[in-house]
mmCIF file of C-alpha atoms and ligand atoms in Angstrom:
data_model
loop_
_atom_site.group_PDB
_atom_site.id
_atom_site.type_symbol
_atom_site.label_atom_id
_atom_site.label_comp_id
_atom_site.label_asym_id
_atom_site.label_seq_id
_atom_site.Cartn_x
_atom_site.Cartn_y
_atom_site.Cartn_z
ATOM 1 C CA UNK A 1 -14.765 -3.132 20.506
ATOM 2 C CA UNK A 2 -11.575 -3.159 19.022
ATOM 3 C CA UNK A 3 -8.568 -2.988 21.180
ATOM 4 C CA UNK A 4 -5.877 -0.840 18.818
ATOM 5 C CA UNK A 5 -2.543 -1.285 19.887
ATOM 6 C CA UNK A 6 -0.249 2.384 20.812
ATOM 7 C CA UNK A 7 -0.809 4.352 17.895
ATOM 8 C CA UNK A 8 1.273 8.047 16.442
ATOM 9 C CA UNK A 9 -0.950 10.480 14.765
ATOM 10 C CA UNK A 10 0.906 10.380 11.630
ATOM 11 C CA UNK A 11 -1.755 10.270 8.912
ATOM 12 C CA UNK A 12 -4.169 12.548 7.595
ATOM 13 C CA UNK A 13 -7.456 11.123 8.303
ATOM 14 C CA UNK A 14 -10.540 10.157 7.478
ATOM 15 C CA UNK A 15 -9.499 11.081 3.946
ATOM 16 C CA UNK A 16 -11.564 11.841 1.389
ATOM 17 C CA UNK A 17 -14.770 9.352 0.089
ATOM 18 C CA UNK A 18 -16.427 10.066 -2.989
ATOM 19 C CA UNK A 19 -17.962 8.733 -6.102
ATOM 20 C CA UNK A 20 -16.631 9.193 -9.361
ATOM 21 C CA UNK A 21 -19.660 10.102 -11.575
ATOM 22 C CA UNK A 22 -18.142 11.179 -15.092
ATOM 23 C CA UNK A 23 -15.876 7.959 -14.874
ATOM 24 C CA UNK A 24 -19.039 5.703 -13.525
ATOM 25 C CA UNK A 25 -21.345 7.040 -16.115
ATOM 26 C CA UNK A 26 -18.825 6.484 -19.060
ATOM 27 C CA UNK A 27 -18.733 3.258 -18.046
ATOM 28 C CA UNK A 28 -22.295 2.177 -17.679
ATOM 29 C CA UNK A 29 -21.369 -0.101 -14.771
ATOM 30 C CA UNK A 30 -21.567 -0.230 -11.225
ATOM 31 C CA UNK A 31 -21.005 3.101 -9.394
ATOM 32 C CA UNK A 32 -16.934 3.363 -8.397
ATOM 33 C CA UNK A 33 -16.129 5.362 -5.394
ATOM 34 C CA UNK A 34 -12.672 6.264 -4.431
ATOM 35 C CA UNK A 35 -10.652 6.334 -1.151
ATOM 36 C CA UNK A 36 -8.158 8.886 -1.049
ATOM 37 C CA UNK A 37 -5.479 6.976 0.780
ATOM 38 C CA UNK A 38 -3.540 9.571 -1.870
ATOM 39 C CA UNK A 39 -3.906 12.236 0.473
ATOM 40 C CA UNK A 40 -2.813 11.041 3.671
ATOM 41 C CA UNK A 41 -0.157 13.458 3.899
ATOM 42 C CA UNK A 42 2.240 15.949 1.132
ATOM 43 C CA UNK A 43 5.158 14.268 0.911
ATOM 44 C CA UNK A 44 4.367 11.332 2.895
ATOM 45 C CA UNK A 45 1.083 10.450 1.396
ATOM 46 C CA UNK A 46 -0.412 7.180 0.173
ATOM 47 C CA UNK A 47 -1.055 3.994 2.184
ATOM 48 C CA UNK A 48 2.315 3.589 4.161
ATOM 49 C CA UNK A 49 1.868 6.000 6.182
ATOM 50 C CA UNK A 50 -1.365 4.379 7.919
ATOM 51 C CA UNK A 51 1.033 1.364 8.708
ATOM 52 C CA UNK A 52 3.951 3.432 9.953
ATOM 53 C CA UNK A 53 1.101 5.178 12.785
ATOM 54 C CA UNK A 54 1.785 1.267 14.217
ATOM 55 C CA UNK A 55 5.285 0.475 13.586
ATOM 56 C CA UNK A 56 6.866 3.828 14.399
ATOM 57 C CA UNK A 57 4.927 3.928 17.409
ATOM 58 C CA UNK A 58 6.081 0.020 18.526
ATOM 59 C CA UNK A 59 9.795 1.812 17.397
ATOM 60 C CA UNK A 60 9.077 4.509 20.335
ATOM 61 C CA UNK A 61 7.888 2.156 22.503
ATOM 62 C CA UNK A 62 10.863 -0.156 22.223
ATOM 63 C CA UNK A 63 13.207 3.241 22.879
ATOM 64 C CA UNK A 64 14.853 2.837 18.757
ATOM 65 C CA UNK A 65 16.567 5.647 17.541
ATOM 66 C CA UNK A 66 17.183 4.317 14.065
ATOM 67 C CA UNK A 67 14.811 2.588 11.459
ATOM 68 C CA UNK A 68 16.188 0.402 9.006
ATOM 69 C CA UNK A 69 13.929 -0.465 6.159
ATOM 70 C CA UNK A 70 13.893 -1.408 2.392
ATOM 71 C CA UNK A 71 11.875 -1.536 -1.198
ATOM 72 C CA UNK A 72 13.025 -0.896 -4.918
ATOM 73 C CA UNK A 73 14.560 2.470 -5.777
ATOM 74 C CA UNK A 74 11.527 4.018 -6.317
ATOM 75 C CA UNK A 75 9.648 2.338 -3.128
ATOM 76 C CA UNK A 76 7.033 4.711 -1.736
ATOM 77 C CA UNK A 77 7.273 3.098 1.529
ATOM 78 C CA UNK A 78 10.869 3.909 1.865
ATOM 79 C CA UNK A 79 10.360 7.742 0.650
ATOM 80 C CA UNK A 80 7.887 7.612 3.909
ATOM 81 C CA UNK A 81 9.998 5.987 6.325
ATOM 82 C CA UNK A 82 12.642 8.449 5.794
ATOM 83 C CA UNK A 83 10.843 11.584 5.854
ATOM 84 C CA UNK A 84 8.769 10.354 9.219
ATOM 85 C CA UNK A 85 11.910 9.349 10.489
ATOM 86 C CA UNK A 86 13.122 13.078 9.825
ATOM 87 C CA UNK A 87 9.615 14.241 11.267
ATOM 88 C CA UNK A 88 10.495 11.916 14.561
ATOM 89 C CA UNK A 89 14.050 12.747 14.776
ATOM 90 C CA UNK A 90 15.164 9.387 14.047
ATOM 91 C CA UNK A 91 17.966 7.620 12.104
ATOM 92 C CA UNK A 92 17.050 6.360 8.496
ATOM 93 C CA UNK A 93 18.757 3.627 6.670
ATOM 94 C CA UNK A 94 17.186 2.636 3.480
ATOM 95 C CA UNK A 95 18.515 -0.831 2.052
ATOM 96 C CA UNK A 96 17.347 -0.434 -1.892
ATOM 97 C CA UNK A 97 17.296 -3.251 -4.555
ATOM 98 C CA UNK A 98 19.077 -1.846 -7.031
ATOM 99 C CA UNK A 99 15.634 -3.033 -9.632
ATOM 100 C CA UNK A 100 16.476 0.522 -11.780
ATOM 101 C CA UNK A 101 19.413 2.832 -12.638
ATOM 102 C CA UNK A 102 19.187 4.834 -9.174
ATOM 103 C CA UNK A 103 18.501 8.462 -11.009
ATOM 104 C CA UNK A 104 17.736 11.063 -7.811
ATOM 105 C CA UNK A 105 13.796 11.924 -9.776
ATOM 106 C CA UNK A 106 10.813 11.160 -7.657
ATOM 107 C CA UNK A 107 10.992 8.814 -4.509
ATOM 108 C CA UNK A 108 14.872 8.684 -4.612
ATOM 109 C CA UNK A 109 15.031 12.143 -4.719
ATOM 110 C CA UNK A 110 12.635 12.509 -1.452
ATOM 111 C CA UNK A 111 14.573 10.025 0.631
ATOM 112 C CA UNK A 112 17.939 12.302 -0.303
ATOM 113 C CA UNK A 113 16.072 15.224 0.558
ATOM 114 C CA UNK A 114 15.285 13.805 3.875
ATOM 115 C CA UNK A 115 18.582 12.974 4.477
ATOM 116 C CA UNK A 116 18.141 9.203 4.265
ATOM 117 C CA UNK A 117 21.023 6.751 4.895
ATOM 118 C CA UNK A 118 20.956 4.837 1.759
ATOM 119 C CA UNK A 119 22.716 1.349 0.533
ATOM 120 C CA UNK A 120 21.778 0.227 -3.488
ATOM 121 C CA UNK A 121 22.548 -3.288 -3.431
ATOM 122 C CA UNK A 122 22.395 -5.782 -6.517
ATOM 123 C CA UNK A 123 19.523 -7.779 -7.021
ATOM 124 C CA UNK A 124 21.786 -10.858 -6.139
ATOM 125 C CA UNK A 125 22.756 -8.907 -2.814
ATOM 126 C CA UNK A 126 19.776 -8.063 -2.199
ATOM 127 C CA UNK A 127 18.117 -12.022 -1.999
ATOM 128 C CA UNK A 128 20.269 -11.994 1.001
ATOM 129 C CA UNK A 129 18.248 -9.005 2.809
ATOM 130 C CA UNK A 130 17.526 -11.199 6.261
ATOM 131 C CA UNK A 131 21.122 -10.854 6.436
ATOM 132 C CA UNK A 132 21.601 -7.344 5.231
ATOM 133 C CA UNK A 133 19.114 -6.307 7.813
ATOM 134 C CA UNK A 134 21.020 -7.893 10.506
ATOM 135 C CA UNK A 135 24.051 -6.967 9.918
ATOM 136 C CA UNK A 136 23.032 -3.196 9.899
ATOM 137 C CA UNK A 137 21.653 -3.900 13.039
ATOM 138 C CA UNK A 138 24.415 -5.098 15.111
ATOM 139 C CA UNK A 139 26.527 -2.234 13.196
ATOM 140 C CA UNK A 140 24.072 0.441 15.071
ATOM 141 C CA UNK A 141 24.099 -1.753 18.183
ATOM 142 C CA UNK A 142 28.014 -1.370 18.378
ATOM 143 C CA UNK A 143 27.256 2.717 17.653
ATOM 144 C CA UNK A 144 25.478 2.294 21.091
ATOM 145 C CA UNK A 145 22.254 2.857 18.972
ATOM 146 C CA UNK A 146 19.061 0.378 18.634
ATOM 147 C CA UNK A 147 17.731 -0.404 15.028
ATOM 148 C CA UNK A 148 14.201 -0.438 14.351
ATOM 149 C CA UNK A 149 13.651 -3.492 11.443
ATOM 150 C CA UNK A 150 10.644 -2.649 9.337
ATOM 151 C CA UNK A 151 9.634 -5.005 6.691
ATOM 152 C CA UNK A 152 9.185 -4.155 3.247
ATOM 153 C CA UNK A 153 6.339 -1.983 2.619
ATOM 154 C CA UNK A 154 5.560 -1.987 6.316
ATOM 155 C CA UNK A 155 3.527 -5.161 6.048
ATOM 156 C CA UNK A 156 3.670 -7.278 8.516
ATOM 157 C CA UNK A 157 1.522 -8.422 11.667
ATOM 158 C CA UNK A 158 1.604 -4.604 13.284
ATOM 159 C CA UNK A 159 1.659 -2.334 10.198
ATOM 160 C CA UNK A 160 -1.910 -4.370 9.302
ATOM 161 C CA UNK A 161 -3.309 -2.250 12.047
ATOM 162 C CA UNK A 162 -3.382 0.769 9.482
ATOM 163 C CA UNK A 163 -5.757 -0.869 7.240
ATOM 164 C CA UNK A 164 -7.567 -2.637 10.360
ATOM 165 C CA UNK A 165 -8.246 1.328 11.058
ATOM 166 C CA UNK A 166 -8.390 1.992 7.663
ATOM 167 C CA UNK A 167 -11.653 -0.847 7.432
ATOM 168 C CA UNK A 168 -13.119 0.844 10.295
ATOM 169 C CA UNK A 169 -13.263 4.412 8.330
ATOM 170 C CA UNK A 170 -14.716 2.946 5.290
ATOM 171 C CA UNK A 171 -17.602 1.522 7.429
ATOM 172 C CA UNK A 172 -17.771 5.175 8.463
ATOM 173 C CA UNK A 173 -17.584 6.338 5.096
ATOM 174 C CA UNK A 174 -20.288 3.661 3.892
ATOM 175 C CA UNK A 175 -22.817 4.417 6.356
ATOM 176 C CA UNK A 176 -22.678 8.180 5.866
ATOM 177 C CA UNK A 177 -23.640 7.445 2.136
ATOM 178 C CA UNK A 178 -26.121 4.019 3.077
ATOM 179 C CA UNK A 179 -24.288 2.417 0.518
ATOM 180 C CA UNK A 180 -22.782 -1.622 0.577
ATOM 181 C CA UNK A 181 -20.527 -2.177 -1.799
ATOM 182 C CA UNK A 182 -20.509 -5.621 -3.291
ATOM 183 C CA UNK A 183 -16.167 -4.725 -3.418
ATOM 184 C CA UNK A 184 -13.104 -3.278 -2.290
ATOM 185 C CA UNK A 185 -10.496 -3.226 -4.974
ATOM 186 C CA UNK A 186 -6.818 -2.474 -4.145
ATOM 187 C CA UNK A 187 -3.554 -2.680 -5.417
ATOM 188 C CA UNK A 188 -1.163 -5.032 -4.173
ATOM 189 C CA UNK A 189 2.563 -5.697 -3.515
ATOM 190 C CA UNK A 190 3.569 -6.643 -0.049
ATOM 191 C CA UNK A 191 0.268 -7.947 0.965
ATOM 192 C CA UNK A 192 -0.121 -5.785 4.128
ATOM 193 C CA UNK A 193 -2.541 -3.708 2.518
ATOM 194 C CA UNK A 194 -4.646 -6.447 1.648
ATOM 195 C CA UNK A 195 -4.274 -8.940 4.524
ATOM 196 C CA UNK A 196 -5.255 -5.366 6.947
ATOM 197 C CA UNK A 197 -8.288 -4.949 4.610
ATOM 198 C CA UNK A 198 -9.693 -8.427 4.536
ATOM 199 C CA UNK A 199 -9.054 -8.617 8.840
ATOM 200 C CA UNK A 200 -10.606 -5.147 8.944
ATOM 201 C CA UNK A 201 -13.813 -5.830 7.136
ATOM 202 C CA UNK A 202 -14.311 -8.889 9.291
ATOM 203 C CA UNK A 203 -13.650 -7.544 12.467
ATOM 204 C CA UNK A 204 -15.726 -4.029 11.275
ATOM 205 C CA UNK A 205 -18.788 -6.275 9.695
ATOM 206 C CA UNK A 206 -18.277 -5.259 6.401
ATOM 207 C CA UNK A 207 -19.845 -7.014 4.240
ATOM 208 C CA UNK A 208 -18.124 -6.968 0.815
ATOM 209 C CA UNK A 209 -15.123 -8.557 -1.199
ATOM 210 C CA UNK A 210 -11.727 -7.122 -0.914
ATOM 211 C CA UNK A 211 -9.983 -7.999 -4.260
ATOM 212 C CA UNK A 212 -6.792 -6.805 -4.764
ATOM 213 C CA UNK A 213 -4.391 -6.876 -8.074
ATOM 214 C CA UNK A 214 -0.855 -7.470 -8.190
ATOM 215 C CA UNK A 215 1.929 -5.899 -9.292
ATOM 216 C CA UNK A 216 4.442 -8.350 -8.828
ATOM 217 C CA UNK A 217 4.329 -11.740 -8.276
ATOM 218 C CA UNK A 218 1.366 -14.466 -8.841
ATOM 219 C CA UNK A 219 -1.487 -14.875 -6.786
ATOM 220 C CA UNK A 220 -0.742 -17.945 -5.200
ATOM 221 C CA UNK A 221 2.150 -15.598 -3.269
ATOM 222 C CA UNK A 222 -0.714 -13.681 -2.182
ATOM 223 C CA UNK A 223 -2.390 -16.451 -0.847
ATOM 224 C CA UNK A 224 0.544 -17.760 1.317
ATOM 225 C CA UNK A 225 1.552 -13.716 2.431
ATOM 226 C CA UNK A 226 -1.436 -12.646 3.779
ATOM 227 C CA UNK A 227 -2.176 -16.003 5.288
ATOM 228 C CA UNK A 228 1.411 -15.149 7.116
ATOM 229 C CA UNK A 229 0.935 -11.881 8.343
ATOM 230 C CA UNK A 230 -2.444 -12.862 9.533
ATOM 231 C CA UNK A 231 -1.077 -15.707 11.686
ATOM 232 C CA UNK A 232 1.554 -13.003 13.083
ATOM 233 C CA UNK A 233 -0.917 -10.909 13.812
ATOM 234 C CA UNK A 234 -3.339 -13.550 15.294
ATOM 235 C CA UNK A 235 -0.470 -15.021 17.579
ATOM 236 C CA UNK A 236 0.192 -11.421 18.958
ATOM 237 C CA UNK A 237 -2.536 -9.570 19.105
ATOM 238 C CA UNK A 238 -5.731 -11.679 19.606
ATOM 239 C CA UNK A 239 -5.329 -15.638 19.720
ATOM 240 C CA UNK A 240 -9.221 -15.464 20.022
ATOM 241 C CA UNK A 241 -10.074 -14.119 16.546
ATOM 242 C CA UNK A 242 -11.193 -16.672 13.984
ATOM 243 C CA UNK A 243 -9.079 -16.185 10.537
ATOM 244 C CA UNK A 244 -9.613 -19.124 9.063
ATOM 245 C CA UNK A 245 -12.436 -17.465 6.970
ATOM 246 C CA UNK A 246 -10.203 -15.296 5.064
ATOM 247 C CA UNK A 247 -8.879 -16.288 1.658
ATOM 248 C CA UNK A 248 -7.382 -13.675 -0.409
ATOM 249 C CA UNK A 249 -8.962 -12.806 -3.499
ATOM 250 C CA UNK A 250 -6.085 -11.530 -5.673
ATOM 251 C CA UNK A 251 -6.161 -10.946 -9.986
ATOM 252 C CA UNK A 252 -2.239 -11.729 -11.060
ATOM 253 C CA UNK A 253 -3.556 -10.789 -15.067
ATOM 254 C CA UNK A 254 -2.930 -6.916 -15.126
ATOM 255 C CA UNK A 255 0.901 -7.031 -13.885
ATOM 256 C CA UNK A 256 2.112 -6.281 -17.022
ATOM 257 C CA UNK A 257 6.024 -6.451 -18.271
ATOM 258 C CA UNK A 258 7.439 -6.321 -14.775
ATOM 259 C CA UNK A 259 7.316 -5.084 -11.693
ATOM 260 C CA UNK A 260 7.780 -1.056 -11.666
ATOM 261 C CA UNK A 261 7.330 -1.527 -15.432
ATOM 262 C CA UNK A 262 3.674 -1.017 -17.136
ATOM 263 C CA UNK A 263 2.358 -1.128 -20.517
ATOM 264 C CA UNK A 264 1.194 1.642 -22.849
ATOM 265 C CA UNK A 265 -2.679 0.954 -21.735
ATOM 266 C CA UNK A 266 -1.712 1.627 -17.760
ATOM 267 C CA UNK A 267 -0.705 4.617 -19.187
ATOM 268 C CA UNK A 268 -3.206 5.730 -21.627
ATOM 269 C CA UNK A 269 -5.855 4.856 -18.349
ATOM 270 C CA UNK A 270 -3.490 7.502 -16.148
ATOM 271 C CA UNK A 271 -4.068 10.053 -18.567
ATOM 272 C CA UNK A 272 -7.794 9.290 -18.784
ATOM 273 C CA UNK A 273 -8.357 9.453 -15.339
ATOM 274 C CA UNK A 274 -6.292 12.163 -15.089
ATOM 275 C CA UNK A 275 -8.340 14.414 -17.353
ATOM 276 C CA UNK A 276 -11.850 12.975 -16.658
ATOM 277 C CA UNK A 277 -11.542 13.239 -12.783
ATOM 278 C CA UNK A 278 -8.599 15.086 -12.044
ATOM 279 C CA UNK A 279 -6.875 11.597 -10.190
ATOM 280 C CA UNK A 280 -3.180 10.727 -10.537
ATOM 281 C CA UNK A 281 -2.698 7.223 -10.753
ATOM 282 C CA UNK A 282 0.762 5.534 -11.004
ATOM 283 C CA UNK A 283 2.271 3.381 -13.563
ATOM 284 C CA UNK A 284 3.833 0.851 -10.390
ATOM 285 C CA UNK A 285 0.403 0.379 -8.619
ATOM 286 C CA UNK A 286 -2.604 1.994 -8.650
ATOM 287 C CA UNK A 287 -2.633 2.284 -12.563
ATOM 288 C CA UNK A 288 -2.217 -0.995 -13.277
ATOM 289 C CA UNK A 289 -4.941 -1.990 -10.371
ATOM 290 C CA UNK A 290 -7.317 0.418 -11.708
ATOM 291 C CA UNK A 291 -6.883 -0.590 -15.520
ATOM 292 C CA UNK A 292 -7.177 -4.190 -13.732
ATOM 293 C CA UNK A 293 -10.360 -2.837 -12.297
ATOM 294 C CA UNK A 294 -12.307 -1.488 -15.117
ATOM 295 C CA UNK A 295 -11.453 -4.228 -17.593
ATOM 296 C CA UNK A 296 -12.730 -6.681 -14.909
ATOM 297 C CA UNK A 297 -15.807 -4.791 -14.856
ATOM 298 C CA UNK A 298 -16.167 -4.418 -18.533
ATOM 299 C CA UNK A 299 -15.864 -8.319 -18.920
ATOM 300 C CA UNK A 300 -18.762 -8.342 -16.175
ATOM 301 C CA UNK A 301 -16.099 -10.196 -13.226
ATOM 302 C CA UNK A 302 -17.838 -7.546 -10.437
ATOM 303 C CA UNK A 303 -21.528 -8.694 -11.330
ATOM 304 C CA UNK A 304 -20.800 -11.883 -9.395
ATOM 305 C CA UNK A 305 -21.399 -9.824 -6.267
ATOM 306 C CA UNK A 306 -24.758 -7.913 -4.782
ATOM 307 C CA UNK A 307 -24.742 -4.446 -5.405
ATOM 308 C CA UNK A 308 -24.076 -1.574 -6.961
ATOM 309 C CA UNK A 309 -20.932 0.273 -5.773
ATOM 310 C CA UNK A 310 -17.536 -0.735 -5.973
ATOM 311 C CA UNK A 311 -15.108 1.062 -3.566
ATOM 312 C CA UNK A 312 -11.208 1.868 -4.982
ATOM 313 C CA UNK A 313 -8.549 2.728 -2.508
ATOM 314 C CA UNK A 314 -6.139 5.071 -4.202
ATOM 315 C CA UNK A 315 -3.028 4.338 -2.281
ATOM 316 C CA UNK A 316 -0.604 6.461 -3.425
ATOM 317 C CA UNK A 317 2.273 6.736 -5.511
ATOM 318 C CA UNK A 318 2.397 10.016 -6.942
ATOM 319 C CA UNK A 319 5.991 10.456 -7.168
ATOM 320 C CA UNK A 320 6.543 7.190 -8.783
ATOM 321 C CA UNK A 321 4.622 8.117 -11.914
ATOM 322 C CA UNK A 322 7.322 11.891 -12.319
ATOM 323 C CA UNK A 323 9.949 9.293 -11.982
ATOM 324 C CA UNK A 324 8.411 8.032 -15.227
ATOM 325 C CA UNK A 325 6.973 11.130 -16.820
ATOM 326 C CA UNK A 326 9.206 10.074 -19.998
ATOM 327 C CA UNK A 327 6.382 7.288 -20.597
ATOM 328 C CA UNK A 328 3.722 9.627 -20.700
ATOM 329 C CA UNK A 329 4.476 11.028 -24.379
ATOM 330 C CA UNK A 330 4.296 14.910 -23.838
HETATM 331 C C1 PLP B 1 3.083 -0.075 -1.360
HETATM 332 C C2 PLP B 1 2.007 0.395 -2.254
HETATM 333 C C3 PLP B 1 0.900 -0.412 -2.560
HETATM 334 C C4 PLP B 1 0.783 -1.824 -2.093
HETATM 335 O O1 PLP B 1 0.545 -1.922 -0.725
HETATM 336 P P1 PLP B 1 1.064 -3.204 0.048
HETATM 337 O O2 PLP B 1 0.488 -3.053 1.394
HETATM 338 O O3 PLP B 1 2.561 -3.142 0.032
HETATM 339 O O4 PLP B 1 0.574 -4.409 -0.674
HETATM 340 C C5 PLP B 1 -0.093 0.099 -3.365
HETATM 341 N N1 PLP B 1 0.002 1.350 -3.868
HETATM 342 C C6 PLP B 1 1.046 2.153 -3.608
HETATM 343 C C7 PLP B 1 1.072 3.489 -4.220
HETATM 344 C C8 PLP B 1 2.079 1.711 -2.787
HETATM 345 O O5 PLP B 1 3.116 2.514 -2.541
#
């Protein structure tokens, strides 16, 4: 038995578990099933929001009346603190590397919407955001308010609770259909998704491999991330559980140009996807894991592992891909 820490109902769940057939069968390969982390919610859908069910409820629990959290101008995460916040009746402040021109399309747009606190700093600025995170603190302490600090994208030793839950539905999900899939493939960014994931299967007995793919950074920042929030979440929530079996398993090949920035092929697979299953993918992170994904198995990487099915968590992202419907062509 797994002892969950205090937990808000925030998320729609179980979501949705099913295979894609036309997409499979074109293929030839493996079976691929998707999660629909997607559909966690409208507006606050995709995979932060199973992370925020931990850290808004620690925020609660610790009497805050303001978050204070940051991401890229287009960060999904921060478009979900902000309207939770709204749904909680807290305080937003969203600390944004300014990584784009800051148009008000898609995320941006959302956070305004949800009348969001919001401070674009510089990329230089922005290296400093230990500081900048402080310093907005102590401004709300002298306000006579309390600042919640949540990391970017959520991940850290409590938001990998979401995914720890998130393991335990898959098992669900798996035994309902008697399959075991030889993988769980992921998109990754701040590591939370992933280190939650790999804890998850371990703790649930699943036996499979969680590979993720990055869309920033190389894998060897992976490695050290998840290895970090593991030990936070070791040293606080259960000094008894063995980690030293997990290794992440990340592909750093399929990032493309940049981070927030794909090629024409991420593209051309979001419109294929689009049309064959009726699945938006995004050109920040889950079209560039999935494109990842289905060259891998094209060049016969997934065969190294028993079985048959191969498991893709959609987390998300929607409004990231209208902030770049310009790419797209039409
Ligand atoms: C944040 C995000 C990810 C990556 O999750 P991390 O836990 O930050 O690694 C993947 N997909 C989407 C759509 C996201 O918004």
């Amino acid at each position: 038995m797994i002892n969950y820490p205090e937990r808000l109902n925030l998320a729609q769940t179980p979501t949705p578990f099913y295979p894609l057939e036309r997409l499979s069968k074109q293929l030839g390969g493996p079976r691929i099933w998707i999660k629909r982390d997607d559909l966690t919610g409208a507006a606050t859908s995709g995979n932060k929001v199973r992370k925020l069910e931990f850290l808004l409820a620690e925020a609660l629990a610790k009497g805050c009346d303001t978050l204070i959290t940051s991401g890229g101008v287009q960060s999904n995460h921060c478009r979900s603190v902000a309207l939770l916040g709204a749904q909680l009746g807290l305080k937003v402040h969203l600390l944004l590397r300014a990584d784009i021109e800051p148009k008000p399309v898609g995320n941006l747009l959302l956070d305004q919407l949800a009348g969001a606190t919001i401070s674009h700093y510089s990329l230089d600025e922005y290296r400093g955001l230990n500081k900048l995170f402080n310093q907005w603190q102590e401004h709300y302490a002298a306000l006579g308010r309390k600042a919640y600090a949540i990391p970017t994208g959520g991940s850290n030793g409590t938001g990998m609770w979401g995914y720890i839950a998130a393991a335990e539905e898959l098992s669900q999900d798996f035994q309902r259909h008697a399959i075991s899939p030889a993988a769980i493939v992921h998109a990754t960014g701040s590591a939370g998704t992933q280190a939650g994931l790999m804890l998850g299967c371990q703790l649930h007995q699943i036996n499979t491999q969680v590979k993720a793919y990055a869309v920033c950074d190389n894998a060897e920042y992976f490695t050290r991330k998840v290895r970090g929030d593991l030990e936070q979440w070791q040293s606080h929530y259960s000094p008894q559980t063995d980690i030293s079996g997990l290794v992440a398993d990340t592909s750093d090949e399929y990032i493309g140009p940049a981070y927030g920035v794909a090629g024409e092929e991420v593209f051309e697979c979001i419109k294929e996807v689009a049309a064959l299953e009726g699945i938006l993918l995004d050109p920040v992170y889950t079209g560039k894991a999935f494109f990842g994904m289905i060259e891998d198995i094209k060049k016969g990487k997934f065969s190294q592992w028993d079985g048959d099915d191969i498991v893709f968590v959609h987390t998300g992202g929607l409004f990231g891909l209208f902030a770049q419907q310009h790419r797209l062509g039409y």
